[in-house]
Structure formats: structure tokens, C-alpha cells
Short mmCIF file of C-alpha atoms in Angstrom, two decimals:
data_model
loop_
_atom_site.label_atom_id
_atom_site.label_comp_id
_atom_site.label_asym_id
_atom_site.label_seq_id
_atom_site.Cartn_x
_atom_site.Cartn_y
_atom_site.Cartn_z
CA MET A 1 115.30 82.14 113.84
CA GLY A 2 114.77 78.37 113.70
CA GLU A 3 115.97 76.13 110.92
CA ASP A 4 112.43 75.60 109.64
CA SER A 5 111.62 79.31 109.63
CA PRO A 6 111.17 80.93 106.24
CA ALA A 7 113.93 83.14 104.93
CA PRO A 8 113.51 86.80 105.83
CA ARG A 9 111.81 88.92 103.23
CA TYR A 10 113.96 91.89 104.04
CA SER A 11 117.68 92.51 104.28
CA LEU A 12 119.95 94.71 106.40
CA THR A 13 123.27 96.21 105.45
CA ASN A 14 126.40 95.27 107.36
CA GLY A 15 128.48 98.28 108.29
CA MET A 16 128.20 101.99 107.78
CA TYR A 17 130.26 102.28 104.60
CA SER A 18 129.47 98.99 102.87
CA SER A 19 127.58 100.65 100.02
CA MET A 20 128.69 104.26 100.46
CA ARG A 21 130.95 104.23 97.42
CA HIS A 22 128.13 103.16 95.13
CA TYR A 23 125.99 106.24 95.56
CA ILE A 24 128.61 108.78 96.62
CA ILE A 25 129.00 110.01 93.02
CA GLY A 26 125.39 110.98 92.54
CA THR A 27 124.95 112.40 96.04
CA ALA A 28 128.22 114.34 95.93
CA ALA A 29 127.39 115.83 92.54
CA THR A 30 124.04 117.06 93.81
CA LEU A 31 125.44 118.45 97.05
CA LEU A 32 128.17 120.25 95.10
CA LEU A 33 125.53 121.86 92.93
CA TYR A 34 123.56 122.74 96.06
CA TYR A 35 126.73 124.29 97.50
CA ALA A 36 127.52 126.13 94.26
CA LEU A 37 124.09 127.80 94.24
CA PHE A 38 124.56 129.25 97.73
CA LEU A 39 128.17 130.06 96.95
CA TYR A 40 127.05 132.23 94.06
CA LEU A 41 124.50 133.99 96.28
CA GLY A 42 127.24 134.49 98.86
CA MET A 43 129.53 136.03 96.24
CA ILE A 44 126.82 138.51 95.28
CA LEU A 45 126.44 139.43 98.95
CA VAL A 46 130.21 139.81 99.33
CA GLU A 47 130.37 142.13 96.32
CA HIS A 48 127.62 144.45 97.53
CA CYS A 49 128.78 144.53 101.15
CA SER A 50 132.55 144.60 100.46
CA LEU A 51 133.15 141.55 102.65
CA PRO A 52 136.09 139.13 102.44
CA LEU A 53 135.77 136.34 99.88
CA VAL A 54 136.04 133.74 102.63
CA ILE A 55 132.58 134.82 103.83
CA ALA A 56 131.09 133.60 100.56
CA LEU A 57 132.79 130.23 101.07
CA LEU A 58 131.51 129.97 104.64
CA ILE A 59 127.87 130.87 103.93
CA PRO A 60 126.97 127.47 102.36
CA LEU A 61 128.84 125.62 105.12
CA PHE A 62 126.96 127.64 107.74
CA LEU A 63 123.63 126.79 106.11
CA PHE A 64 124.56 123.09 106.02
CA LEU A 65 125.55 123.15 109.70
CA LEU A 66 122.43 125.06 110.75
CA GLN A 67 120.15 122.59 108.97
CA TYR A 68 122.04 119.67 110.50
CA LEU A 69 121.56 121.04 114.03
CA LEU A 70 117.91 122.08 113.73
CA PHE A 71 116.42 119.37 111.52
CA PRO A 72 115.66 116.77 114.24
CA LYS A 73 113.93 119.28 116.53
CA ILE A 74 111.75 120.70 113.78
CA ALA A 75 110.91 117.22 112.49
CA ASP A 76 109.84 116.24 116.02
CA GLY A 77 107.57 119.28 116.13
CA ILE A 78 105.96 118.49 112.79
CA CYS A 79 105.26 114.91 113.81
CA SER A 80 104.15 115.66 117.38
CA PRO A 81 102.61 114.18 119.37
CA ILE A 82 104.80 111.12 118.85
CA GLU A 83 103.92 107.93 120.69
CA TRP A 84 107.32 106.34 121.31
CA GLN A 85 107.09 102.56 121.20
CA LYS A 86 108.35 100.27 123.96
CA ASP A 87 108.21 96.54 124.62
CA ASP A 88 104.40 96.46 124.65
CA THR A 89 104.12 97.84 121.13
CA PRO A 90 101.13 96.75 118.99
CA TYR A 91 103.59 96.15 116.15
CA PRO A 92 105.92 93.39 117.39
CA GLU A 93 107.16 92.67 113.86
CA ILE A 94 108.76 96.12 113.72
CA LYS A 95 110.43 95.54 117.07
CA GLU A 96 111.76 92.22 115.74
CA VAL A 97 113.49 93.92 112.81
CA LEU A 98 114.90 96.70 114.99
CA GLU A 99 116.26 94.25 117.54
CA GLY A 100 118.02 92.43 114.71
CA SER A 101 119.87 95.63 113.84
CA LYS A 102 122.23 95.07 116.80
CA ASN A 103 124.19 92.65 114.62
CA LYS A 104 124.26 95.01 111.65
CA GLY A 105 126.72 97.66 112.76
CA LEU A 106 124.40 99.51 115.17
CA LEU A 107 125.26 99.69 118.86
CA LYS A 108 121.60 99.87 119.80
CA PRO A 109 118.27 99.77 117.98
CA PRO A 110 117.07 103.23 116.97
CA ALA A 111 114.14 104.78 118.78
CA TRP A 112 110.91 104.59 116.86
CA GLY A 113 107.50 106.10 117.28
CA ILE A 114 104.06 106.47 115.76
CA SER A 115 102.78 109.86 114.63
CA PRO A 116 98.96 110.07 114.80
CA SER A 117 98.48 111.07 111.20
CA PRO A 118 96.32 109.28 108.64
CA PHE A 119 98.78 110.32 105.95
CA PRO A 120 101.06 107.30 105.27
CA ALA A 121 104.71 108.29 105.63
CA VAL A 122 107.93 107.03 107.20
CA PHE A 123 111.32 108.66 107.49
CA THR A 124 114.54 108.55 109.47
CA TYR A 125 116.47 111.42 110.98
CA GLY A 126 119.00 112.21 113.69
CA HIS A 127 122.40 113.79 114.29
CA HIS A 128 124.28 110.50 114.14
CA ARG A 129 123.62 106.78 114.11
CA GLY A 130 123.48 106.65 117.89
CA ASN A 131 120.48 108.99 118.23
CA CYS A 132 118.54 108.23 115.05
CA ARG A 133 114.81 107.72 115.24
CA ILE A 134 112.35 106.23 112.80
CA ILE A 135 108.92 107.83 112.64
CA LEU A 136 105.95 106.03 111.12
CA SER A 137 102.52 107.55 110.69
CA SER A 138 99.52 105.63 111.97
CA GLY A 139 98.16 105.72 108.43
CA LEU A 140 101.16 103.81 107.13
CA CYS A 141 100.82 101.12 109.78
CA GLU A 142 97.18 100.65 108.85
CA VAL A 143 97.62 100.21 105.11
CA LEU A 144 100.57 97.79 105.24
CA SER A 145 100.64 94.16 106.27
CA PRO A 146 103.10 93.00 108.99
CA GLU A 147 105.51 91.62 106.38
CA GLU A 148 105.35 94.85 104.40
CA ARG A 149 106.00 96.88 107.54
CA LYS A 150 109.08 94.76 108.24
CA CYS A 151 110.34 95.39 104.71
CA ILE A 152 109.84 99.16 105.01
CA ILE A 153 111.55 99.30 108.42
CA ALA A 154 114.50 97.30 107.08
CA HIS A 155 114.76 99.86 104.30
CA GLU A 156 114.88 102.71 106.83
CA LEU A 157 117.45 100.85 108.92
CA ASN A 158 119.71 100.62 105.90
CA HIS A 159 119.64 104.41 105.68
CA ILE A 160 121.09 104.41 109.20
CA THR A 161 123.69 101.69 108.74
CA THR A 162 125.04 103.34 105.59
CA GLY A 163 124.95 106.80 107.16
CA ASP A 164 123.31 108.35 104.10
CA PHE A 165 120.61 110.02 106.21
CA LEU A 166 123.23 112.65 107.09
CA SER A 167 123.04 114.10 103.57
CA ILE A 168 119.37 114.93 104.10
CA MET A 169 120.08 116.29 107.58
CA CYS A 170 122.39 118.86 105.97
CA THR A 171 120.15 119.83 103.06
CA GLY A 172 116.52 119.01 103.83
CA LEU A 173 115.50 121.70 106.31
CA LEU A 174 115.88 124.84 104.21
CA PRO A 175 113.54 123.78 101.37
CA LEU A 176 111.07 122.47 103.96
CA LEU A 177 110.96 125.77 105.89
CA LEU A 178 110.74 127.80 102.69
CA PHE A 179 107.92 125.56 101.54
CA LEU A 180 105.89 125.90 104.75
CA PHE A 181 106.57 129.65 104.99
CA SER A 182 105.64 130.32 101.36
CA TRP A 183 102.55 128.12 101.63
CA ASN A 184 101.19 130.15 104.56
CA ILE A 185 102.01 133.48 102.89
CA LEU A 186 100.37 132.32 99.68
CA LEU A 187 97.21 131.21 101.50
CA VAL A 188 96.97 134.51 103.37
CA GLY A 189 97.51 136.49 100.18
CA ILE A 190 94.89 134.50 98.28
CA GLY A 191 92.43 134.57 101.20
CA LEU A 192 92.61 138.37 101.38
CA ARG A 193 92.87 138.94 97.65
CA GLN A 194 90.17 141.62 97.77
CA LEU A 195 92.75 143.86 99.46
CA LYS A 196 95.24 145.33 97.00
CA SER A 197 98.04 145.27 99.57
CA THR A 198 97.88 141.48 99.83
CA ARG A 199 98.48 140.88 96.13
CA THR A 200 102.15 141.62 96.61
CA LEU A 201 102.16 139.25 99.57
CA ALA A 202 100.67 136.47 97.46
CA LEU A 203 103.23 137.12 94.71
CA PHE A 204 106.06 137.02 97.26
CA GLY A 205 104.72 133.71 98.59
CA LEU A 206 104.56 132.32 95.07
CA ILE A 207 108.21 133.29 94.42
CA LEU A 208 109.33 131.68 97.69
CA TRP A 209 107.33 128.58 96.81
CA GLY A 210 109.14 128.37 93.46
CA ILE A 211 112.54 128.68 95.15
CA SER A 212 111.60 125.96 97.65
CA LYS A 213 110.59 123.64 94.80
CA ILE A 214 113.92 124.20 93.02
CA LEU A 215 115.79 123.34 96.21
CA TYR A 216 113.41 120.45 96.76
CA PHE A 217 114.14 119.00 93.33
CA MET A 218 117.85 119.25 94.05
CA LEU A 219 117.17 117.36 97.26
CA TYR A 220 115.34 114.74 95.21
CA PHE A 221 118.39 114.20 93.04
CA ALA A 222 120.43 113.43 96.15
CA SER A 223 117.64 111.22 97.49
CA ARG A 224 117.39 109.16 94.33
CA ALA A 225 120.99 108.02 94.60
CA ARG A 226 120.76 107.05 98.25
CA GLU A 227 117.32 105.47 97.83
CA TYR A 228 118.50 103.40 94.88
CA MET A 229 121.49 101.99 96.69
CA THR A 230 119.48 101.39 99.85
CA ILE A 231 116.91 99.46 97.83
CA LEU A 232 119.73 97.35 96.42
CA GLN A 233 120.53 96.35 99.98
CA SER A 234 117.03 95.96 101.41
CA ALA A 235 114.82 94.73 98.57
CA GLU A 236 115.52 91.04 99.02
CA ASP A 237 111.88 90.45 98.25
CA ARG A 238 111.44 93.16 95.68
CA VAL A 239 107.84 92.31 94.91
CA LEU A 240 106.97 92.75 98.59
CA TYR A 241 108.68 96.13 98.74
CA ASP A 242 107.10 97.08 95.43
CA THR A 243 103.64 96.25 96.74
CA ALA A 244 104.20 98.16 99.97
CA LEU A 245 105.34 101.26 98.13
CA ALA A 246 102.41 101.12 95.73
CA LYS A 247 100.03 100.89 98.69
CA ILE A 248 101.67 103.89 100.37
CA ILE A 249 101.43 106.11 97.30
CA LYS A 250 97.82 105.17 96.60
CA ALA A 251 96.87 105.74 100.24
CA GLN A 252 98.55 109.15 100.14
CA SER A 253 96.31 110.31 97.30
CA GLU A 254 93.18 108.98 99.00
CA CYS A 255 94.15 110.56 102.32
CA ILE A 256 94.55 114.06 100.92
CA VAL A 257 91.29 113.87 98.99
CA LYS A 258 89.31 112.66 102.02
CA ASN A 259 90.96 114.90 104.60
CA GLU A 260 91.34 118.39 103.17
CA ASN A 261 91.75 119.91 106.64
CA GLY A 262 94.94 117.93 107.14
CA LEU A 263 96.43 119.05 103.84
CA LYS A 264 99.19 121.23 105.27
CA ARG A 265 100.27 118.59 107.78
CA ALA A 266 100.17 115.93 105.08
CA LEU A 267 102.31 118.08 102.81
CA ALA A 268 104.86 118.59 105.58
CA LEU A 269 105.06 114.84 106.23
CA ASN A 270 105.21 114.32 102.49
CA PHE A 271 108.11 116.73 102.25
CA LEU A 272 110.03 114.96 104.99
CA GLY A 273 109.38 111.54 103.52
CA ASN A 274 110.29 112.53 99.94
CA MET A 275 107.28 110.66 98.62
CA ASP A 276 105.59 111.66 95.38
CA PRO A 277 104.45 115.23 96.17
CA TRP A 278 102.27 116.36 93.30
CA ARG A 279 100.82 112.98 92.33
CA SER A 280 99.16 112.83 95.75
CA PHE A 281 96.69 115.51 94.69
CA ARG A 282 94.98 113.18 92.23
CA ASP A 283 91.71 111.75 93.47
CA THR A 284 92.60 108.49 91.74
CA LEU A 285 96.04 107.05 91.23
CA ASP A 286 96.24 105.51 87.79
CA SER A 287 99.76 104.36 88.43
CA PRO A 288 102.66 105.10 90.78
CA SER A 289 104.81 105.44 87.69
CA PRO A 290 106.90 108.61 87.33
CA ALA A 291 105.20 109.45 84.05
CA ALA A 292 101.87 111.25 84.09
CA ALA A 293 99.03 108.76 83.50
CA ARG A 294 96.53 109.87 80.93
CA ASN A 295 94.02 108.48 78.45
CA ASP A 296 92.37 105.90 80.70
CA GLY A 297 95.57 104.66 82.21
CA LEU A 298 97.66 104.51 79.05
CA PHE A 299 100.88 106.44 79.08
CA SER A 300 101.74 109.04 76.49
CA ASP A 301 104.94 108.56 74.52
CA ASN A 302 105.74 112.24 75.07
CA PRO A 303 109.55 112.43 75.44
CA TRP A 304 109.13 114.78 78.41
CA ASN A 305 107.80 111.84 80.43
CA SER A 306 111.39 110.70 80.90
CA TYR A 307 112.06 114.01 82.63
CA PHE A 308 108.99 113.85 84.88
CA GLU A 309 110.47 110.94 86.79
CA LEU A 310 113.12 113.33 88.08
CA PHE A 311 110.62 114.45 90.68
CA PHE A 312 110.39 111.09 92.43
CA SER A 313 112.83 109.75 94.97
CA HIS A 314 111.12 106.32 95.09
CA PRO A 315 110.15 105.43 91.48
CA LEU A 316 108.87 101.87 91.45
CA GLN A 317 110.39 101.14 88.05
CA ARG A 318 113.88 101.47 89.49
CA ILE A 319 113.04 98.92 92.19
CA GLN A 320 111.81 96.44 89.61
CA GLU A 321 115.08 96.73 87.68
CA ILE A 322 116.91 95.23 90.66
CA PRO A 323 116.99 91.43 90.23
CA ALA A 324 115.26 89.72 93.15
CA GLY A 325 117.71 88.47 95.75
CA GLU A 326 120.63 89.91 93.81
CA LYS A 327 122.99 92.05 95.88
CA LYS A 328 125.96 92.30 93.54
CA LYS A 329 126.39 95.89 92.43
CA GLY A 330 128.10 95.67 89.07
CA SER A 331 129.24 98.46 86.82
CA ALA A 332 126.01 98.34 84.83
CA ARG A 333 123.99 99.09 87.95
CA THR A 334 126.30 101.94 88.78
CA LEU A 335 125.54 103.17 85.27
CA LEU A 336 121.81 102.85 85.94
CA PHE A 337 121.69 105.13 88.95
CA THR A 338 124.37 107.43 87.52
CA LYS A 339 122.25 107.95 84.43
CA GLU A 340 119.15 108.62 86.51
CA MET A 341 120.96 110.92 88.91
CA VAL A 342 123.45 112.77 86.76
CA LEU A 343 122.22 112.56 83.19
CA TYR A 344 119.27 114.86 83.81
CA ALA A 345 120.06 116.55 87.13
CA LEU A 346 123.06 118.69 86.23
CA PRO A 347 121.86 119.90 82.81
CA LEU A 348 118.42 120.74 84.22
CA MET A 349 119.84 122.66 87.17
CA SER A 350 122.36 124.39 84.89
CA LEU A 351 119.48 125.53 82.71
CA ILE A 352 117.64 126.83 85.78
CA VAL A 353 120.74 128.79 86.80
CA LEU A 354 121.00 130.29 83.31
CA ILE A 355 117.35 131.34 83.42
CA PHE A 356 117.25 132.83 86.91
CA VAL A 357 120.74 134.36 87.12
CA PRO A 358 120.93 137.16 84.54
CA HIS A 359 124.59 137.94 85.34
CA PHE A 360 125.73 134.83 83.46
CA HIS A 361 126.65 135.62 79.86
CA LEU A 362 126.18 132.90 77.26
CA GLY A 363 128.90 134.46 75.11
CA SER A 364 131.59 133.76 77.69
CA ILE A 365 133.92 130.79 77.45
CA GLY A 366 132.34 129.24 80.51
CA GLY A 367 128.87 129.60 79.03
CA ALA A 368 130.02 128.00 75.79
CA ILE A 369 131.56 125.06 77.63
CA LEU A 370 128.46 124.68 79.78
CA LEU A 371 126.11 124.67 76.79
CA TRP A 372 128.34 122.17 75.01
CA GLY A 373 128.23 119.88 78.04
CA PHE A 374 124.47 120.34 78.26
CA THR A 375 124.04 119.46 74.58
CA PHE A 376 126.36 116.47 74.90
CA SER A 377 124.35 115.21 77.86
CA LEU A 378 121.15 115.36 75.82
CA VAL A 379 122.87 113.38 73.08
CA LEU A 380 123.82 110.77 75.67
CA ALA A 381 120.24 110.68 76.90
CA LYS A 382 119.08 109.88 73.39
CA GLN A 383 121.95 107.50 72.65
CA TYR A 384 121.41 105.36 75.75
CA PRO A 385 117.67 105.37 76.36
CA ARG A 386 116.27 103.05 78.98
CA ILE A 387 113.33 102.18 76.77
CA LYS A 388 111.84 103.21 73.43
CA PRO A 389 108.11 102.42 73.30
CA SER A 390 106.54 102.28 69.87
CA SER A 391 103.00 102.98 71.08
CA ALA A 392 101.13 105.00 73.66
CA ALA A 393 101.82 102.37 76.31
CA ASP A 394 105.19 102.76 78.02
CA ILE A 395 106.81 99.39 78.67
CA SER A 396 108.57 100.77 81.74
CA SER A 397 105.24 101.67 83.29
CA HIS A 398 104.29 97.99 83.34
CA SER A 399 107.43 96.67 84.99
CA HIS A 400 105.90 97.32 88.39
CA ILE A 401 102.52 97.19 90.06
CA SER A 402 100.45 99.77 88.25
CA ALA A 403 96.87 100.89 87.76
CA LEU A 404 95.43 99.06 90.81
CA SER A 405 92.13 99.50 89.02
CA GLY A 406 91.47 96.12 87.44
CA THR A 407 91.64 97.57 83.92
CA PRO A 408 93.56 95.43 81.42
CA MET A 409 96.52 97.27 79.96
CA ARG A 410 97.85 96.73 76.46
CA LEU A 411 101.52 96.82 75.69
CA LYS A 412 102.92 97.05 72.20
CA GLY A 413 106.54 97.82 71.59
CA ILE A 414 109.96 96.65 70.52
CA LEU A 415 112.37 95.53 73.21
CA THR A 416 115.96 94.42 73.03
CA GLN A 417 116.86 91.16 74.73
CA LYS A 418 118.63 93.06 77.52
CA GLU A 419 115.48 95.07 78.14
CA ILE A 420 113.32 91.96 78.06
CA PHE A 421 115.60 90.26 80.55
CA SER A 422 115.42 93.31 82.78
CA PHE A 423 111.64 93.12 82.54
CA PHE A 424 111.01 89.40 82.97
CA PRO A 425 113.36 87.82 85.56
CA HIS A 426 111.11 88.72 88.48
CA LEU A 427 108.12 87.26 86.63
CA LEU A 428 109.67 83.82 87.00
CA PHE A 429 108.85 84.11 90.70
CA LEU A 430 105.17 84.85 90.03
CA GLN A 431 102.28 82.81 88.75
CA CYS A 432 101.89 83.24 85.01
CA GLN A 433 98.67 82.37 83.23
CA ASP A 434 98.77 81.50 79.52
CA MET A 435 102.17 83.12 79.20
CA GLU A 436 104.26 82.03 76.24
CA LEU A 437 107.94 82.68 76.85
CA PRO A 438 110.63 82.00 74.25
CA ALA A 439 113.30 79.43 74.99
CA GLU A 440 115.92 82.11 75.64
CA ILE A 441 113.93 83.45 78.57
CA LYS A 442 112.76 80.07 79.86
CA ALA A 443 116.37 78.96 80.09
CA LEU A 444 117.38 82.09 81.99
CA SER A 445 118.24 81.41 85.60
CA PRO A 446 116.48 83.85 87.97
CA ALA A 447 119.74 84.33 89.86
CA GLU A 448 121.75 85.06 86.73
CA ASN A 449 123.25 88.52 86.78
CA ILE A 450 122.04 89.82 83.44
CA TYR A 451 123.30 93.35 83.97
CA ASP A 452 126.98 92.40 83.86
CA ASP A 453 126.60 91.18 80.28
CA MET A 454 126.48 94.42 78.32
CA HIS A 455 125.57 93.10 74.89
CA ILE A 456 122.34 92.48 73.02
CA ASP A 457 121.75 89.19 71.21
CA GLY A 458 118.66 90.34 69.38
CA GLU A 459 114.98 90.75 70.06
CA VAL A 460 112.47 88.04 70.86
CA GLU A 461 108.76 87.67 70.41
CA ILE A 462 106.49 87.35 73.42
CA SER A 463 102.73 87.08 73.52
CA GLY A 464 100.13 86.17 76.07
CA TRP A 465 98.46 87.39 79.22
CA LEU A 466 100.28 87.71 82.48
CA ARG A 467 98.55 88.01 85.83
CA ARG A 468 100.82 90.09 88.02
CA ASN A 469 98.43 90.59 90.95
CA PRO A 470 94.66 90.61 91.59
CA TYR A 471 94.43 94.20 90.35
CA ASN A 472 96.36 94.27 87.13
CA TYR A 473 96.71 92.42 83.84
CA ILE A 474 99.40 92.97 81.27
CA GLU A 475 99.30 91.97 77.62
CA VAL A 476 102.66 91.71 75.90
CA LYS A 477 102.85 91.17 72.17
CA GLU A 478 104.44 92.29 68.92
CA ILE A 479 107.99 92.14 70.20
CA ARG A 480 110.00 91.24 67.13
CA ARG A 481 113.42 89.83 66.41
CA SER A 482 116.11 92.00 64.91
CA SER A 483 119.77 91.81 64.05
CA ARG A 484 122.47 91.47 66.67
CA LYS A 485 123.55 94.73 68.28
CA LYS A 486 126.50 95.70 70.39
CA ILE A 487 126.82 98.08 73.33
CA PHE A 488 130.17 99.40 74.45
CA SER A 489 131.38 98.65 77.95
CA SER A 490 129.83 100.55 80.82
CA GLN A 491 133.26 102.06 81.58
CA TYR A 492 133.26 103.67 78.13
CA ILE A 493 129.75 105.02 78.68
CA LEU A 494 130.65 106.40 82.12
CA CYS A 495 133.69 108.07 80.57
CA LYS A 496 131.41 109.97 78.19
CA PHE A 497 129.16 110.88 81.11
CA PHE A 498 132.20 112.21 82.95
CA ILE A 499 133.21 114.37 79.97
CA ALA A 500 129.70 115.79 79.58
CA TYR A 501 129.14 116.68 83.21
CA GLY A 502 132.72 117.67 83.83
CA SER A 503 132.17 120.25 81.10
CA ILE A 504 129.06 121.49 82.86
CA PHE A 505 130.90 121.89 86.15
CA LEU A 506 133.85 123.57 84.40
CA GLY A 507 131.53 125.94 82.58
CA LEU A 508 129.77 126.94 85.79
CA PHE A 509 133.11 127.45 87.52
CA LEU A 510 134.48 129.67 84.73
CA MET A 511 131.28 131.70 84.62
CA ILE A 512 131.46 132.33 88.36
CA LEU A 513 135.09 133.42 88.01
CA GLN A 514 134.21 135.70 85.12
CA GLN A 515 131.40 137.26 87.12
CA ARG A 516 133.77 137.77 90.03
CA GLU A 517 136.38 139.48 87.86
CA GLY A 518 133.76 141.59 86.11
#
């Protein structure tokens, strides 16, 4: 690249393990829970068949290994026919990014191909970094600009350089196969519902579908950690990545509505790509926010909205909370993804286990410890909220490209200075119209790492109209000053997280032991 060339709007990670330690906590916790679920099923099998206990320990490992071996072949079949790209590719910008990966810890650029599907999706898979391939759908290439395609490919390359794609190779196939199998059984059962014998078939398909969704959500928890840390590495131009992701999600919804015959294929690609499954069924996309958009685009302040975002591996809000051009991963950012990954994941899955596994007794010591940890985690969720809107409009829903409908959105709420700073730094890079910013924010350097300073100096008042993009307007007002507040260090907060979720793990472990002895 010449000296006069503009700086790249994407970034690649140097080395396989450069950011591994930052998301290993969230991913490991999810995989352990995934393992514990199959371990419990294995113990039930061992009890009924009088098999050695070691069989129960090997069953989850066998399932991991089987998924790892079969995933690439099945993914190739789902995406076939794949047009593998060579030197004469119609997308030279993608080739440019891939060729640059030679200096980023990869011995050779990964193979990449185009799947002839109008459904926009992209994902990476392979047995190891040497035989990884990146598959893009033709629909994705059509909806994105060349610069956006480069940003998305750089993001996928970072999955390879960090090696985090292996976690999905070991866990992603089983929920996918259960999903496809249950979907076909359910369709057959519903299609032949006039026959009494098929009602049981439809019910069986519905049960399998529910199991696949539980496993799928567990897979999402693992994906959120790896996606968050990969975005930290690749979102050098966060607004560009934000725009690309918003385009993909909107195009997904339009594709499914216009092409009902390709629904099953689209769902399979959707499953592989971990992209917003149930929001794609909407004929219009009010917002790519995790919360459910209602009331003409305004977001309800229902507290359950904070739980809905569990079902997204690529929530745009999380991308916007990464300062543009900032690569330093401080303790506060570790807290951010740990809260997203662990704060809700383990209690929710523990509750699912308690509901669906009747052998667990709440009166046992393990059950008591688990419920205490679950309650403590909910207290933490309330004690350290990401945002507290005071009206029907959720401030977090406006920290990214939303609506895409041209409808002005009103925002009324109370924000702390830390939250304002997390909301406004990227706006300094955009064109603001009639935007009145207080002196505290005007003096803030865009490169300043605001997340390392874990204290709140008060609240500030902001009013005016901000033009984020040609499709969306945001009005910010009635943000008032308040007294100085103090937040304990992130290490102290993480310590409380550790106590809460350590109790959940300990409770599950004791309950399994009690069941074994009983």
C-alpha cells in the first residue's frame, strides 16, 4: 500500500492466541455447561445399562469429536454448489484482504467461495487453520459495498487467526442436525395432520425442535464471547462494520419474505452463520436491536428485553460500545463481555435444567446453593445495569444504526456520564447537525480510553438533533445532572460474578453427585 493510500478500514489479528485469553472465560463456561448437559444424560444411560462410569465421561467427548470431524463436510453439502474463487474473481477486494493474511499468522490464505443463495450469510469453518474456508452467499455480496465486504472478510479472518472457529466446529453440528431433522418431521406431521397417526410425529418433531433451540442458545452464548473479541480486533472502522451488519440483517428479513420456497435453505445458512434467527421472519425490520421493536419503532421498557438479546451472537449495540480505532482490551471491556456472556447464560441454563430434569431436588444442598447463586446473579444484573431508560425509548437501541425507515425517533432518559461517553465518542467522527454538546463531551478526545476510568462524575444535559445516516434521526434531550457517584473497581465486580456463578457450578455438581448416589 502506497504512502498516499488511505488507512485500511479493517484490521487483522496477529497470531493465533493474541486475544484468546480475553474470551476464553465466556467460551469455556458455555462449553462446560454444554459438556455437563451431555454428561448428565450419559450418567442416566450408565445407570440404566449398568455401564462403567467412564462411559458417561466419554460420551460428551465423543459427541464433540464427531461434530468436529463431520461439520465441514455437512456445511459443504448445505452450501453446495460452491463456486470456489480464483485469481479471476469478480470480487478483487476480497482477494486483497485474503492475500494480506499471509503476514498475519496464516501460512496461506484460506480458500473462499460463493454459494448461490440470495440469503445473505458468511461463515468460516474447517478442521484447522490450514484448511479453513470462508463461504459467502451471493446475496451477501450483492447487498454490501466493496469496503463493507473487506470489513466482513477481515472479521472472518480474525476467527481463523485466533483459532476460535474450533469451538463452533466441536459444538455447532448437533443443534444444526436436530434443527433440520425436527423441522422436516414437524412439516410432515403438520402436512398430514388429518391422519391421527401423524399427530404424534408432529409432537415428536416439536420436542426435537425445542431441544435443538436449547442447544442453539447455548451455542449462541459461546458465539457471543468469540464474536465480541473478534470485533474488538477487526472493527477498526466500527461504523463501517455496523452499517454492513445492519444491511445483512435487513436483507435477511426481506429475502425470507420474498422467497418462501428457499426458507429451509435460508434457515440452514442462518443457523451456520449465527445471525438473528427469529427476527428474520419479520416482513419489516424496525431495528437490528436485540430487543423486540414495537409501537411504531419505539422500544418497550419491559425488563425482559434485556434477556432477549441473549439470542443474538452479533448484537449491534455491543459493536458500538467499542471505541473506534481502540484496540486496548482493558478490564472494563472484559467485564462487558463477561456480563453479557455469563451474567444471564448460566442462570438461564440452570433454570432450564431444573425445569426439564425432574430428578433434581430443590431441597438438596446443591439445589439450595444453585438457587442462591441464581438469585445473586439476578441481584448483580440489577445492580450493574448497562442502561436504565426512563421512557419507552431504549437508549441502547439508538447507539447503532436502527430503524432504516426514515422515521424520527425520540429519546428521553437519564444517563450517567460514563454511559454518555460510551454513547457519544463515535459521534465525533460523524457529521452532526444542530447538536449541542456540553463542554465535558466536546473536550473528550476520541482516542481517550473511557472504559478504563470506572467512576462517574455526574450526569450532563444534551439536546438537539443528530443525523446519524440518511435513514435515521435521533433526538436526545432531558438528560439531567445529578450528584457524583462511585463505582467499585472492575476486579471487585468480577469477584462477585465469580462467587455467583461459582455457586451455580458447585450447585449443579453437587446435585449430579446426589443423583448418582441416590
